[in-house]
Coordinates of C-alpha atoms and ligand atoms in Angstrom, one line a residue:
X63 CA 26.0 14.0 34.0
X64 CA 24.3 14.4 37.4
X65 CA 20.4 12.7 38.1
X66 CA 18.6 15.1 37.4
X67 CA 19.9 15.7 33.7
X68 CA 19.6 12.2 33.0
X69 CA 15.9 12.1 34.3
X70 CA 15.3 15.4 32.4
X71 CA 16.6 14.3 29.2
X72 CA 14.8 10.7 29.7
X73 CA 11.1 13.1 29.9
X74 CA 12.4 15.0 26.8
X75 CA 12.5 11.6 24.6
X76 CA 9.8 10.4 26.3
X77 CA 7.9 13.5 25.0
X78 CA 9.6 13.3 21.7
X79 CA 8.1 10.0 21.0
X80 CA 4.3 10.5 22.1
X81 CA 4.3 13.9 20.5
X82 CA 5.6 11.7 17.0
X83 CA 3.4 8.9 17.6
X84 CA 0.5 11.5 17.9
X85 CA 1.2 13.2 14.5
X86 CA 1.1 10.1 13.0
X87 CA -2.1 8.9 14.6
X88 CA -3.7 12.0 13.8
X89 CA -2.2 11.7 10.3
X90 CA -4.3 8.5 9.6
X91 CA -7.1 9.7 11.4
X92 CA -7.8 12.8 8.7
X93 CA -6.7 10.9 6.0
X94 CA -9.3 11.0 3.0
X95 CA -9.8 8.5 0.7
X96 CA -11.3 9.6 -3.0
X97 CA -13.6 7.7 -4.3
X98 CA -14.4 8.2 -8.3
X99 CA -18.4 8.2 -9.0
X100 CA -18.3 6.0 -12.0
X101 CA -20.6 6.1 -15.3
X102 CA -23.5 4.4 -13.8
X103 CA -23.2 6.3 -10.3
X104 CA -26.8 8.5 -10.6
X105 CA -26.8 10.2 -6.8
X106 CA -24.8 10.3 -4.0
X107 CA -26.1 10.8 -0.7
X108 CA -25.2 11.1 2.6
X109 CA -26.4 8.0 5.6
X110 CA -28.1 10.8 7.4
X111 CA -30.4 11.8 4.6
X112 CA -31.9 8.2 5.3
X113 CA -32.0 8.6 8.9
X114 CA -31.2 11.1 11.0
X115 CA -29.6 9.3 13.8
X116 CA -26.2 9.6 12.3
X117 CA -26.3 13.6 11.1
X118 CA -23.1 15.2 12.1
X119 CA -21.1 11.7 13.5
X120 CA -18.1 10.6 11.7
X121 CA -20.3 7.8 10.6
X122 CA -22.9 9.7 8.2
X123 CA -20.9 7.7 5.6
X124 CA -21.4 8.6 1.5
X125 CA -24.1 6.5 -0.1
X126 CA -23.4 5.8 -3.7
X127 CA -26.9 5.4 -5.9
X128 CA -26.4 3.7 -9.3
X129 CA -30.3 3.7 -10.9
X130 CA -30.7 2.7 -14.2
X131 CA -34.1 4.3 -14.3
X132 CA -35.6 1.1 -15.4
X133 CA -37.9 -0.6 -13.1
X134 CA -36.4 -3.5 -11.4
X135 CA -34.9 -4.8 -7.9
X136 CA -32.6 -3.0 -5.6
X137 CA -29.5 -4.7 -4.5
X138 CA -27.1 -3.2 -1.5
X139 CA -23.5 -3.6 -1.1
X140 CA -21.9 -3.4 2.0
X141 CA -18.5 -2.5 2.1
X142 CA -16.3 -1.4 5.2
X143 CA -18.1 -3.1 8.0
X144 CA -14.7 -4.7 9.1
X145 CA -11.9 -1.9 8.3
X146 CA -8.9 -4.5 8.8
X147 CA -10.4 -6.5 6.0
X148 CA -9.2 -4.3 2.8
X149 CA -10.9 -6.8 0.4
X150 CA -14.3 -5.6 1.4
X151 CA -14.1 -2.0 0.9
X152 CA -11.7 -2.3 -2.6
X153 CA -14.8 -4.6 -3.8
X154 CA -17.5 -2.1 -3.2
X155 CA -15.4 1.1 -4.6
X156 CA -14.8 -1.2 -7.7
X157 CA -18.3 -1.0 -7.9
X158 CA -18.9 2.8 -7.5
X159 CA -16.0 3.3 -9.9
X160 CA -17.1 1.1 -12.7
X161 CA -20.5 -0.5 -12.8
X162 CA -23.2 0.3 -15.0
X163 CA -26.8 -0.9 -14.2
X164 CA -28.6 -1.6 -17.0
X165 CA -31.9 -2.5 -14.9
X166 CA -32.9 -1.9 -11.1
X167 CA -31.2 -0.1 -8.7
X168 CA -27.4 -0.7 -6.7
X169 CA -26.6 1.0 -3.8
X170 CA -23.0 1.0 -2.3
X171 CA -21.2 2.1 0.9
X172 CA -17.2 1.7 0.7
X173 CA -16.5 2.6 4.1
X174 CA -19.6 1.6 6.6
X175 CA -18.4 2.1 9.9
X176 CA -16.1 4.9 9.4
X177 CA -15.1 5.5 12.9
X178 CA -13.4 2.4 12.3
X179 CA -11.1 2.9 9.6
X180 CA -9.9 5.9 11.1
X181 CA -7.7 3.9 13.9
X182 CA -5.9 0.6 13.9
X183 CA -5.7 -2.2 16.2
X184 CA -4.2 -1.4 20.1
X185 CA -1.1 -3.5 20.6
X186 CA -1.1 -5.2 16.9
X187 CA 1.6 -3.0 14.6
X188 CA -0.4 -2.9 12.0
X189 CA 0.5 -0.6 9.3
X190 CA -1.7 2.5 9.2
X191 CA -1.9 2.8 5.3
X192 CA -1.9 0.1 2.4
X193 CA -2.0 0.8 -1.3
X194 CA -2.6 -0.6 -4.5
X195 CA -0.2 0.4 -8.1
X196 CA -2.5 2.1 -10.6
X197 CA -1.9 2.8 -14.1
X198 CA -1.6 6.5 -12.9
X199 CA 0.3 6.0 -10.0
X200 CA -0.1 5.0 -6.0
X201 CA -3.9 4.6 -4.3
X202 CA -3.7 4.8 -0.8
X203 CA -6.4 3.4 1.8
X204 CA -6.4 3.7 5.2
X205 CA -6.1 0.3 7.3
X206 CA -8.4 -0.1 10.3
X207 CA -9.6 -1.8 12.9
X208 CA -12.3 -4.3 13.7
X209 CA -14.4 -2.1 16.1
X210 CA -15.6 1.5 16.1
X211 CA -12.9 3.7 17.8
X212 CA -13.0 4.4 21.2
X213 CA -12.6 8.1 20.6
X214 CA -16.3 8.0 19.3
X215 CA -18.0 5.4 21.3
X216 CA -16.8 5.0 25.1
X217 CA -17.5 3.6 27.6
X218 CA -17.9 0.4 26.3
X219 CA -20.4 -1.7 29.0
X220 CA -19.6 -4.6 31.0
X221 CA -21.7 -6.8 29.2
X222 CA -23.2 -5.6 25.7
X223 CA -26.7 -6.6 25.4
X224 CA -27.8 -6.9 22.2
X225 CA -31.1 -5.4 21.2
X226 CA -34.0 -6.1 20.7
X227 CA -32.6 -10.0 21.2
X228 CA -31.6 -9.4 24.7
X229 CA -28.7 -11.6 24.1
X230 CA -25.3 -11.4 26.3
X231 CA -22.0 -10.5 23.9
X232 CA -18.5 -9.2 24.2
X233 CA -18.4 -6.0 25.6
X234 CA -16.6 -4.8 23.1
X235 CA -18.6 -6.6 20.5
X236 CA -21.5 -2.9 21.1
X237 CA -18.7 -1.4 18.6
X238 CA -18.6 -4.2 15.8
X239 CA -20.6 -2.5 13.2
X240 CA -21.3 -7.0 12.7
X241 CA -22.8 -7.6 15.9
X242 CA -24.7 -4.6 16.3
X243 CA -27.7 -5.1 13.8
X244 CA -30.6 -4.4 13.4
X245 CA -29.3 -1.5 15.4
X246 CA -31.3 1.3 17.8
X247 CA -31.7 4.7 16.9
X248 CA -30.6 5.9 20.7
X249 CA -27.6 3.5 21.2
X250 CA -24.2 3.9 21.2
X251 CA -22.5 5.1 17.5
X252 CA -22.5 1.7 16.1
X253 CA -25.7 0.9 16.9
X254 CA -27.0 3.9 15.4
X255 CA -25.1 3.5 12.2
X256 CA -26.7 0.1 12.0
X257 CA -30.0 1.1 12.3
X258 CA -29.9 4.4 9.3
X259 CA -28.9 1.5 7.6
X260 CA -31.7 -1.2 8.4
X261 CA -34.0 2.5 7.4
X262 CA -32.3 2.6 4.2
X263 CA -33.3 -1.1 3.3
X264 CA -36.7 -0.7 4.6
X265 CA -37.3 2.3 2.9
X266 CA -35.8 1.9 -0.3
X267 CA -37.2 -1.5 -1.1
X268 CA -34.0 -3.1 -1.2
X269 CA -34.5 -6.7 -2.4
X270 CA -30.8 -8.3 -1.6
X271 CA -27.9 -7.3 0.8
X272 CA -24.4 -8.5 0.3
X273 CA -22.2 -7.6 3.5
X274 CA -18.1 -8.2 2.3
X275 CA -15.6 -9.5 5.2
X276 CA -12.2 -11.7 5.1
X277 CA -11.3 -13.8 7.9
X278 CA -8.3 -15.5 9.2
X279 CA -7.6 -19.2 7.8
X280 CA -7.9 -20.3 11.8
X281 CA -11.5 -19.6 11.4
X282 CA -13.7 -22.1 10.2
X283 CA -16.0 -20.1 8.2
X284 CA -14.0 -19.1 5.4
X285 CA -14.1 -19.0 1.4
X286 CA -17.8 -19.1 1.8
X287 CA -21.5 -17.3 1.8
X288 CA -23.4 -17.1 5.1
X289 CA -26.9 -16.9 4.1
X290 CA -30.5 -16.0 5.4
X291 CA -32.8 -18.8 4.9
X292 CA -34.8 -16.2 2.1
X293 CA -30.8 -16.4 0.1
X294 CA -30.6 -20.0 0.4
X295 CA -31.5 -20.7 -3.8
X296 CA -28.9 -17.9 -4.4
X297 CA -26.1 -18.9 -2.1
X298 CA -26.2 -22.3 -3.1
X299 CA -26.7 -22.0 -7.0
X300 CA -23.8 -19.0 -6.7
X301 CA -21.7 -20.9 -4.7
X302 CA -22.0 -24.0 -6.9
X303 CA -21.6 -21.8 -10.5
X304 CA -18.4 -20.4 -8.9
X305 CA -16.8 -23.8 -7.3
X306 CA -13.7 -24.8 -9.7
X307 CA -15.4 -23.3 -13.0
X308 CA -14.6 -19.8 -11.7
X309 CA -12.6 -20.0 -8.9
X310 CA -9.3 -22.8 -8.2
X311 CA -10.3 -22.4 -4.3
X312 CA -14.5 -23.6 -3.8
X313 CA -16.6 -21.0 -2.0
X314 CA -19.2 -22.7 0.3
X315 CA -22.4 -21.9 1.4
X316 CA -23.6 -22.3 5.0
X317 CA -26.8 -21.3 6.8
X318 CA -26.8 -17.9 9.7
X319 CA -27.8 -19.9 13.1
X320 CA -30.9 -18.5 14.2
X321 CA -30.5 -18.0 17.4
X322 CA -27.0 -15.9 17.1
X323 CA -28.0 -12.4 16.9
X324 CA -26.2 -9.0 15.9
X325 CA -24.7 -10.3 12.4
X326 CA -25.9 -8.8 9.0
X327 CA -26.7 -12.0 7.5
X328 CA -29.1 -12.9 10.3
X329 CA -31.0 -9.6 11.4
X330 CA -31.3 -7.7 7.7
X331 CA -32.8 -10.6 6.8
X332 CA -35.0 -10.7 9.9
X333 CA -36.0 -7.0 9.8
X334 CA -37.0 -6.1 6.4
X335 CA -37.9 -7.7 3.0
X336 CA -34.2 -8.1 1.9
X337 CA -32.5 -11.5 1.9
X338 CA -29.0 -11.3 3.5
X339 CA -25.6 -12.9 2.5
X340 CA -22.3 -12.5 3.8
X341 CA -19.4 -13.6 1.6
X342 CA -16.0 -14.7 3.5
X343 CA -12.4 -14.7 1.8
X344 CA -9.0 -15.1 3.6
X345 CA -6.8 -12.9 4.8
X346 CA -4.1 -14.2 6.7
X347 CA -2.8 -11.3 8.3
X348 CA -5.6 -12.0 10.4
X349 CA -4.2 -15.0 11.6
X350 CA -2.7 -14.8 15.2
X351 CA 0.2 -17.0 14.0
X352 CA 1.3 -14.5 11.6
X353 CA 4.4 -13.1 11.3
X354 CA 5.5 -9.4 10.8
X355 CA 2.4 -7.4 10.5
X356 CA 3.3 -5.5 7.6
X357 CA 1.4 -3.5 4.7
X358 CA 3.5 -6.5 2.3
X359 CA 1.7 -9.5 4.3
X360 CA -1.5 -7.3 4.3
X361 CA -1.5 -7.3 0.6
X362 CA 0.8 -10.2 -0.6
X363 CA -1.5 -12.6 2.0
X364 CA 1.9 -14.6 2.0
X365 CA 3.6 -15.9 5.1
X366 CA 5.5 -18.6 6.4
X367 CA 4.1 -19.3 9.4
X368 CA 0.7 -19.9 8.5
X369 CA 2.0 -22.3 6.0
X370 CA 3.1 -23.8 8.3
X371 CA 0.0 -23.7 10.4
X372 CA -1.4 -25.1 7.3
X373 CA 1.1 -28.2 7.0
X374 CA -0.2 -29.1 10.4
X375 CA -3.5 -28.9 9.3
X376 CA -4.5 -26.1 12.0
X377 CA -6.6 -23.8 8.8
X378 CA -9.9 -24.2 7.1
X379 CA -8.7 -22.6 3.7
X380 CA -5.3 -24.0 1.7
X381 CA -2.4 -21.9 1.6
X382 CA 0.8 -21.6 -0.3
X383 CA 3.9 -20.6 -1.1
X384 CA 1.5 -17.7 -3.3
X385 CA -0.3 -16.6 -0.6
X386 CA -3.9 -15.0 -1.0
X387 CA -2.9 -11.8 -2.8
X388 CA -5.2 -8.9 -2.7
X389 CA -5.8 -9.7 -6.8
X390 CA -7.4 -12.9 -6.2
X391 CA -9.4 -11.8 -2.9
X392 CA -10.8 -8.9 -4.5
X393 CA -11.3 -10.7 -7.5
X394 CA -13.3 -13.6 -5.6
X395 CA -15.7 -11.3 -3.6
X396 CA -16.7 -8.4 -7.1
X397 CA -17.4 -12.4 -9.2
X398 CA -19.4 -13.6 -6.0
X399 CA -21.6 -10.6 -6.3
X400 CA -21.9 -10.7 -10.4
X401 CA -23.0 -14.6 -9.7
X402 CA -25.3 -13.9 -6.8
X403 CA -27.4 -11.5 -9.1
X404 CA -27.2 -13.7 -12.2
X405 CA -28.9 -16.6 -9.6
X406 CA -31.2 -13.9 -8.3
X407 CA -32.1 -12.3 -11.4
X408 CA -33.4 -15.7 -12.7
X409 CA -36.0 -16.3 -9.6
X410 CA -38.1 -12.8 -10.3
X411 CA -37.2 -11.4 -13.6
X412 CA -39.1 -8.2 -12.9
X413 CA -36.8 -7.8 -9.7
X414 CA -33.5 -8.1 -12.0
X415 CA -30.4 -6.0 -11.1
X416 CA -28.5 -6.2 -14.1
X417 CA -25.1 -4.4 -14.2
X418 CA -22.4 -4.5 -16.8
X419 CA -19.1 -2.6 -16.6
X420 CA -17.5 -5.0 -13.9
X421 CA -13.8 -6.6 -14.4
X422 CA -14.2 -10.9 -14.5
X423 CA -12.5 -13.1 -12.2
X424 CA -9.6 -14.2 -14.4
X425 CA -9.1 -9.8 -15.7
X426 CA -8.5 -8.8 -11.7
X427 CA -6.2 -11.9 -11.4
X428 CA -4.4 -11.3 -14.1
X429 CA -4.1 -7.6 -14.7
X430 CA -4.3 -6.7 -11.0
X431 CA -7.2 -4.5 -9.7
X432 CA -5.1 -1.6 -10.0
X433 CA -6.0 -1.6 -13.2
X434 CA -9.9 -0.9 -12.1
X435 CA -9.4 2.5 -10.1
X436 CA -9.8 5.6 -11.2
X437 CA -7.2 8.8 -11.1
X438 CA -8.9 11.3 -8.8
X439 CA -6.7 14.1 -10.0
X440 CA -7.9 13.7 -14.2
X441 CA -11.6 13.2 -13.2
X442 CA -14.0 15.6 -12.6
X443 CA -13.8 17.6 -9.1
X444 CA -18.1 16.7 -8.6
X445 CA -17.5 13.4 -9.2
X446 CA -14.7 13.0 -6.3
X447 CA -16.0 11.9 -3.5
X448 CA -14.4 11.6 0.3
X449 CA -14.9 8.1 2.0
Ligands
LIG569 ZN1 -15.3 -9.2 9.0

């Protein structure tokens, strides 16, 4: 075999490969997730119908309304802001598949920065899909990253300034859907999204905003609520009902600085009549010490090498032998929610959000939250909807 039929062949794998690698990106990309509109879902509505800033972008997300029709508050769940934390977006579909409000208002997004969840992160081998056994079979999510695709926000600046604050950030930090509120109707994608959303509030009189994330056990704000100072009665009540009665692991409760600008917790709360919270559970696949970055780490939360980050005493959260299965983490952020409106329904009766319907703690632990999500295929094709 001469050169140039070694060279020749070496460009034909090489092609092979990126022409592979492309199907499957683009496989992930287009993949659609169903979402079952549950008894108490009343409307579903599209971002843009809120706000035009995000008509026609990959991030005019669905909006799931779940009125009761009897006069009350208005509570918003956030789910999706970080797409590599699957905790927060199986919470809020739990929701939209089986809550029934009995008094108020609840409206849920599953999958609020899109663009997101429709890539993974550069360099980390994630897995592009996880899943979860159902009664009826497989459900299948897609895994994504921290930050807004590049394909739909580029170029990213030098240095993001955050607005209206003025504040210096991360440049890349102008596509974390978490460091980008209140958001500005002409910015970049994220920014955008952020802002239909802060209309939303505004508009619809939402009274409460619960944003759900996961972090990795090397970060010290874990297992906990953030909190506006207007949510400091609920977080702290909520995160003392829920501390060994509820949950073998406590949650805390700690204050959003004032001066650190971008995050949910801090500007909702800020910019409109809603007190903001922010509930934290682990996920050590975030952690950098990890080891093989697979969908059964994902989902088990087991590995050996943050144990053993933990024997050193390098994490803020206790791990073990059982890891932090999905189960538990899902479990610990639908009960936070339940408590946080029990608290809150007690300080303005005639701003109650009541809801009913919703699996306990110890029912997701011990029959798995598979057990919570709908077959797409038996339920009606108008109550499907595409997240
Ligand atoms: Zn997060």
């Amino acid at each position: 075999m001469n050169l140039k039929s070694v060279k020749l062949a070496a460009l034909l794998v090489a092609g092979g490969l990126v022409a592979l690698a492309g199907s499957m990106f683009r496989e992930h990309r287009l993949f659609q997730e169903p979402t079952v509109a549950g008894p108490g879902v009343t409307e579903v509505k599209k971002l843009s119908d809120f706000s035009p800033v995000v008509a026609g972008t990959v991030n005019d997300c669905n909006v799931y309304i779940l009125d009761s029709g009897v006069p009350g508050g208005t509570a918003f769940l956030i789910g999706g802001t970080h797409p590599e934390e699957p905790a927060s977006n199986l919470s809020s579909q739990l929701f939209v598949e089986n809550a029934v409000v009995k008094q108020g208002r609840l409206i849920v997004v599953n999958r609020a920065n899109t663009s997101a969840s429709q890539i993974t992160r550069n360099g980390e081998a994630y897995p592009r899909f996880y899943s979860v056994q159902t009664p009826w079979g497989e459900k299948v999510w897609r895994m994504g990253d921290r930050c807004t695709n590049a394909l739909d926000s580029w170029p990213d600046p030098e240095v993001y300034v955050h607005y209206p604050s003025g504040q210096n950030l991360a440049y890349m930090d102008i596509r974390n859907f978490n460091r980008t509120w209140p958001g500005r109707q002409d910015g970049l994608i994220t920014e955008r999204t952020n802002f239909a959303m802060m209309e939303m509030i505004r508009n619809e009189k939402v009274d409460i905003v619960l944003d759900y994330h996961e972090a990795e056990l090397e970060y010290p704000v874990e297992n906990t609520i953030v909190t506006h100072e207007k949510g400091q009665a609920v977080a702290a009540m909520t995160s003392m009902m829920l501390t060994s009665a509820v949950f073998p692991i406590p949650i805390g409760m700690e204050f959003s600085p004032t001066a650190l600008h971008g995050l949910s917790h801090r500007e909702i709360g800020d910019h409109s009549d809603a007190m903001s919270l922010l509930a934290e559970v682990a996920e050590p696949m975030l952690d950098r010490i990890r080891g093989i970055t697979d969908e059964q780490l994902l989902m088990s939360g087991k590995d050996r090498f943050v144990m053993k980050a933990g024997e050193h005493k390098l994490l803020y959260a206790p791990i073990d032998e059982n890891g932090w299965p999905i189960d538990i983490r899902v479990g610990r952020h639908v009960t936070t929610f339940m408590t946080a409106l029990d608290v809150f329904n007690q300080i303005d009766p005639s701003k109650a959000v009541v809801i009913s319907g919703v699996p306990s703690y110890q029912e997701m632990v011990d029959n798995g939250i598979g057990a919570y999500f709908k077959d797409p295929k038996s339920a009606p094709s108008d109550r499907v909807f595409m997240d």
